[in-house]
């Protein structure tokens, strides 16, 4: 008697697909594309934090690595669009191997060690001019083309981002329902019991970092084409913190939550622009208030509200106790 | 003095106490015995306010304690020495004792009582600058008692004071309990070591899976087969 | 000449390190008492610097009043966020990560409110100390840095005395080490937590005044400094008071010496590499203990 | 029958405390071996040493003739040693079925790319372990609750679920740490039946338990620990009749201590 | 569900705004977008930008506005970040439908936004970004108010060569971002002309507080003089620590310190610093526009304007002149008109070169006893 969990997702997808048909404003399309890219980032973070419980503040670094690798390949060697995205993802994944020694750290120690990684990567981007253009940034990233057709128009690029987001979403969904995803959840909920079931912690965690880094790298590649100019100041550790907020705000552990969280974190400051001086204050207050939603997140609250609103059968109770259902 | 009526406590889905009745009169020492998980510690925690009752009432000197915070209950003279001693490992012995006399009713006379503690446990005086965590198990138990003395209880709740201690230390425990009794302190004692508990007490309650199954004079209980059964299995007893 | 440089670098590192220590102490105390990673501690420091500035200026450039004003400003701000934000969140039993993110929200709000209240321009503190270098038996010593080290040491000593002898200080430690046992001793854990925030805010506020007098006060001075202090606290062992002191000093000295001898471009990276190496050997930091952790 | 598990002089030290003090344990293949003793006797520590959750301080552990002393717990799990935990360590937010499927982790192979592409191999493996997991749930009588989050199950069912998670991997040795804790009388009786059925499936069991009405009927042999040392071993009947065991439980020292009480009280009164 | 509703609503709202904006172009105001770091580390510069623009626009509107309409300024905050600058520019152009844009302060933010300006064909006047790249990328839609760092540095080098012919060895200290890096690269290039040798290259990160390591190395480097490319916040700290470790080298600095705040923060430690700028109260004697600007600014905000304010004031003035000259609210016409603007700015006679950079006379200012003085007049030091 429950609403099929796929239905809200399907509706959301249709709306996302329709956005450029309804909204032609370049600014909004630009910001929505940015939100889609952020959603990819947040999905990677959800794998780390929501599924495996690994509080990593290194995602911003992988995002930067992906962006610079994709951007540099496109700008300097004319590598085609999709290949540069793949290269960005792979480079980030390769860089994640550097984190293997620290995956055994927990909680705060892991967070701060990965924060340190973010800072180091930022400094490399800033200081290695020969590689990244240094503080003056990486310019002249060409417009993206797909099989010889330009996909640089705001609406087309938006759809490209959306397709990649959907692919990543489906991938994460499949992972979460696989042996690997179960192992990560098990690690998250009880490491000792996971070991007692034969799960190798360091191995699984390293793989988790690798997949999340790849995702962030692809998002970085998209960002390179979205902005077409990369500057070190877009890849500070603040980025990592923002990604963490995205994953939590929508609903920890929920894939839809990650997407919604990314939209909130990207769109809210833009919507709040009209409030002028108070903009960031309101944003900060909103973040604090949303945290009161607990682990339900926005998606959990929304489905709760929906369930209440429509008096949907008897499912309300199940929605509360199982926010995961709602994603 | 203490009157417990139909007290129930649940931890999530698990019912730890299923409606127990219990009374302790002023100056008495009463033992609560029973095997692991019978609900002994939970009873003490409910009295001292650490866990909220899901039903029933706890009355102390005519006042209902339900809903009071632990720190308010301490102010009424109920002092709970928890299982596992729970001394503060990164405070010195002297600081631990100081914390014992934190409540307003105990703070006034803390210097004098501290001397009494040191007189009773000279080892503590020797080690008064050491961190609590660096003491041996026996010394920690002494410190826990000293801390309770500092609190100057009218009703003392003791949870497994002999647990994990060598027999020679158990004698120290007995000495400390005797001290409290001589001071006229009422004691509710939880012990797995039933013989010890019943030797020290006048009356006892036997708990099993959250219910009082038996209550009587300690002298009677000490030979009662049901007590034995609650430890080593009832069914087996029948065919012995 | 080279000794002179070495000593100057060391003194500079120690002075910065002292300021990190003061902030890190607060971060550590808060973690110990509540498990919260307080990302807004740097902003509390900033508020201290600002209120210190305002009270100092109001009182006609009085350094002592600036210090007092900053200390209390920081303390009050920390108590305000505890009572206004963290306690209500804890009461709702939200997961710890939510509270941690709320601290980031607090940091954003404080920074931007301070920008509106005190403006976006940096504020120059009145010269609290002599700024010219003093040459003592061939060594150039900055009285300003020396004063900061001395003041910080005094503040930390006062904190040690407070924790060691005062009933409130002992109660705060007891509540942090074993909240249930502390309750059984009649300690209100809620009040002890507020006290913890107050003391940690006061330390941060004092650090803000010292930092402000050494450099200047501005609405954005807290974030980076706060993050560095955070790293220092983890380096020393989150939750350990001596760890926070040593971690802060160590981090400050590493920072200045790596700028001196390794690379100014990568000086922050050196600190991070040291941090990661230390965590690999001692996952809980130098003075860390297993135990209450996130 | 051959010894499945042997320990030789196994000790574990925590700071100054010897929690387990050179214990020799022999567990025969196919038996239910009880491990009892008063609170704080070192039973759970011993179990943690056997499962690899704690490293031994000294001594060796042999499993099916192989030295596993240095093997980490996940490798021991893969080798066929499974356990439950005294304080229930379930994956609370996963469904009961998923919990049991995690138990089969070590015997499955599907990698990430299988999951991403939904390969036939992955689908078959998933169907396979889901079926096995359902069978295990049926075995403990939880079929109806397969899709409920583990954390929302009644306590007794959680205990059974944890056993199912350990049992589903068809371990050679199953370590049960106080499985009856928190169970009511009828649940305990159910547990006793259940242990018999696991045993008849050929699994060797080490059982830590306080509830003697669970231990006595199920165990073939019992080892008693006290203060970390081996106090006695034998059949349930022998153990019940052992004076040292009774003393350990009821406090033999206490009789002498009682005299001390009176003396102390008299002294205090005089003072 | 609530999520969907909200999204729908915001979409509807956006649609309404877009259609509203389309009509607004015909409406009764001339819209100019101004963006810069209103929050974040560079917020003080954004503040100067906003104040200067407000001042100019208020005055113009009081005098009847532009093209017979009032000027409406729409501010956008980019927090000094390129990513947000792009958002701001896109928003100003396509949502607010501004006629043209002014901004930003930092080079990366200005550069990133200039790509939007180019793509969407909207004129942009950069307020303070000095990276040469901004105008050399062949982007005809971008102009800038300050001179590029290459020119500024070349003028400084000429000045040093003229007044201090004996200096050959230099220590260069710079902030490790586009600004400092640009200054350093320019100095290397310009100094080569006179055979200058760089004996110490030292950098620091934005927001750093301690510079003793760098200064100590400079002290040991045997340089004749120190060149420093800092903004005034770090610059003031450098000056203080310079004094504390007992350095006495002559110091030359960038226009990043061309603000009264530098002296306020640095106190007597900044005495003796010589810096290049195009705007300083010390050099306004012959520039009537500067004098009146300073007076008006002081009257409005109670403080002396800094170089950022002057650059922003000139930028908005150029914009207004250009729009007036174009005679219609048409972006292409405005662009062409802007290129031809010539007027007496707060920094002297102003006109753009073919790349869109201004042709201005560079001044060198020496701080003397807490006052900015014109260093042109100092005697040659042998």
Coordinates of C-alpha atoms in Angstrom, one line a residue, chain B residues 52-228:
Chain B
X52 CA 13.6 7.5 34.0
X53 CA 11.0 5.0 35.3
X54 CA 8.4 4.0 32.7
X55 CA 5.9 3.4 35.4
X56 CA 5.5 3.3 39.2
X57 CA 6.7 5.7 41.9
X58 CA 9.8 6.1 44.1
X59 CA 9.2 7.9 47.4
X60 CA 11.9 9.0 49.7
X61 CA 11.0 10.4 53.1
X62 CA 7.5 11.0 51.8
X63 CA 8.6 12.9 48.7
X64 CA 8.2 11.5 45.2
X65 CA 11.5 11.4 43.4
X66 CA 10.1 10.7 40.0
X67 CA 11.2 13.3 37.5
X68 CA 13.9 14.8 39.6
X69 CA 17.3 15.2 38.1
X70 CA 20.2 13.1 39.6
X71 CA 21.8 16.2 41.1
X72 CA 18.6 17.1 42.8
X73 CA 18.3 13.6 44.3
X74 CA 21.9 13.8 45.6
X75 CA 20.8 17.0 47.4
X76 CA 18.3 14.9 49.3
X77 CA 21.0 12.7 50.7
X78 CA 20.8 9.7 48.3
X79 CA 24.2 8.7 47.2
X80 CA 24.8 6.1 44.6
X81 CA 28.1 4.3 44.2
X82 CA 27.9 2.9 40.7
X83 CA 29.1 -0.5 39.5
X84 CA 32.7 -0.6 38.4
X85 CA 33.6 2.2 40.8
X86 CA 33.5 4.9 38.2
X87 CA 36.0 7.1 39.8
X88 CA 37.3 10.0 37.6
X89 CA 40.4 8.6 36.1
X90 CA 42.0 11.9 35.2
X91 CA 41.4 13.7 38.5
X92 CA 43.7 13.2 41.4
X93 CA 42.6 11.3 44.5
X94 CA 42.0 14.5 46.3
X95 CA 40.1 16.0 43.4
X96 CA 37.9 12.9 43.3
X97 CA 37.1 13.3 46.9
X98 CA 36.4 17.0 46.4
X99 CA 33.9 16.1 43.7
X100 CA 32.2 13.7 46.1
X101 CA 31.4 16.7 48.3
X102 CA 30.1 18.8 45.4
X103 CA 26.5 18.9 46.5
X104 CA 25.6 21.9 48.6
X105 CA 24.6 19.8 51.6
X106 CA 27.9 18.1 51.7
X107 CA 30.2 21.0 50.8
X108 CA 30.2 22.6 54.3
X109 CA 31.9 19.8 56.2
X110 CA 34.1 18.5 53.4
X111 CA 37.4 19.2 55.1
X112 CA 36.5 17.3 58.2
X113 CA 35.1 14.4 56.3
X114 CA 38.2 14.2 54.1
X115 CA 40.3 13.6 57.2
X116 CA 37.9 10.8 58.2
X117 CA 38.3 9.3 54.8
X118 CA 42.1 9.4 55.1
X119 CA 41.9 8.0 58.6
X120 CA 39.8 5.0 57.3
X121 CA 41.9 4.5 54.1
X122 CA 45.4 5.6 54.8
X123 CA 46.4 4.4 51.4
X124 CA 44.4 7.2 49.9
X125 CA 46.2 9.8 51.8
X126 CA 49.5 8.4 50.6
X127 CA 48.3 8.7 47.0
X128 CA 46.3 11.8 47.2
X129 CA 48.2 13.5 44.3
X130 CA 47.9 10.5 42.0
X131 CA 45.5 10.3 39.2
X132 CA 42.5 8.1 39.9
X133 CA 43.1 6.1 36.8
X134 CA 46.6 5.0 38.1
X135 CA 45.3 3.4 41.2
X136 CA 44.8 -0.4 41.5
X137 CA 41.3 -1.8 41.5
X138 CA 41.2 -2.1 45.2
X139 CA 42.4 1.4 45.7
X140 CA 39.9 2.7 43.3
X141 CA 37.2 0.9 45.3
X142 CA 38.4 2.6 48.4
X143 CA 38.4 5.9 46.6
X144 CA 34.8 5.3 45.4
X145 CA 33.8 4.7 49.1
X146 CA 35.7 7.7 50.2
X147 CA 33.9 9.7 47.6
X148 CA 30.6 8.4 48.9
X149 CA 31.6 9.3 52.4
X150 CA 32.4 12.8 51.3
X151 CA 28.8 13.0 50.0
X152 CA 27.5 12.3 53.5
X153 CA 24.6 10.2 52.5
X154 CA 21.4 9.4 54.4
X155 CA 20.7 6.6 52.0
X156 CA 23.6 4.8 50.3
X157 CA 23.0 2.8 47.1
X158 CA 25.9 0.4 46.6
X159 CA 26.2 -1.4 43.3
X160 CA 28.4 -4.5 43.3
X161 CA 31.1 -3.2 45.6
X162 CA 33.0 -6.5 45.6
X163 CA 33.0 -7.1 41.9
X164 CA 36.3 -8.2 40.5
X165 CA 38.1 -7.6 43.8
X166 CA 40.5 -10.0 45.5
X167 CA 39.3 -11.3 48.8
X168 CA 41.7 -9.2 50.8
X169 CA 40.2 -6.1 49.2
X170 CA 36.7 -7.4 49.9
X171 CA 37.5 -7.0 53.5
X172 CA 38.2 -3.4 53.0
X173 CA 34.9 -3.1 51.4
X174 CA 33.2 -4.7 54.4
X175 CA 35.0 -2.3 56.7
X176 CA 33.8 0.6 54.7
X177 CA 30.2 -0.6 54.8
X178 CA 30.5 -1.2 58.5
X179 CA 31.6 2.4 58.8
X180 CA 28.6 3.7 57.0
X181 CA 26.3 1.5 59.1
X182 CA 27.8 2.7 62.3
X183 CA 27.2 6.2 61.2
X184 CA 23.5 5.3 60.9
X185 CA 23.4 5.4 57.1
X186 CA 20.7 3.4 55.4
X187 CA 22.1 1.1 52.8
X188 CA 20.6 -0.6 49.8
X189 CA 23.2 -3.1 48.6
X190 CA 23.3 -4.8 45.2
X191 CA 25.6 -7.8 45.1
X192 CA 26.1 -10.8 42.9
X193 CA 28.0 -12.3 45.7
X194 CA 24.8 -13.3 47.5
X195 CA 26.4 -14.7 50.6
X196 CA 28.3 -11.5 51.2
X197 CA 25.3 -9.4 50.6
X198 CA 23.0 -11.4 52.8
X199 CA 25.6 -11.5 55.6
X200 CA 25.8 -7.8 55.6
X201 CA 22.1 -7.1 55.4
X202 CA 19.1 -7.6 57.6
X203 CA 16.6 -8.2 54.8
X204 CA 16.9 -9.1 51.2
X205 CA 15.1 -9.1 47.9
X206 CA 15.7 -11.7 45.2
X207 CA 15.3 -10.3 41.7
X208 CA 14.8 -12.4 38.6
X209 CA 14.2 -11.0 35.1
X210 CA 13.0 -7.6 36.4
X211 CA 10.7 -8.9 39.1
X212 CA 10.9 -9.5 42.9
X213 CA 10.6 -13.2 43.3
X214 CA 11.3 -13.5 47.0
X215 CA 11.8 -11.3 50.0
X216 CA 12.7 -12.2 53.5
X217 CA 15.1 -11.9 56.4
X218 CA 18.6 -12.3 55.2
X219 CA 19.2 -15.2 57.6
X220 CA 16.4 -17.0 56.0
X221 CA 17.4 -16.2 52.4
X222 CA 20.9 -17.3 52.9
X223 CA 19.8 -20.9 53.0
X224 CA 16.8 -20.6 50.8
X225 CA 17.1 -22.9 47.7
X226 CA 15.5 -20.3 45.5
X227 CA 18.4 -18.0 45.9
X228 CA 20.8 -20.7 44.9

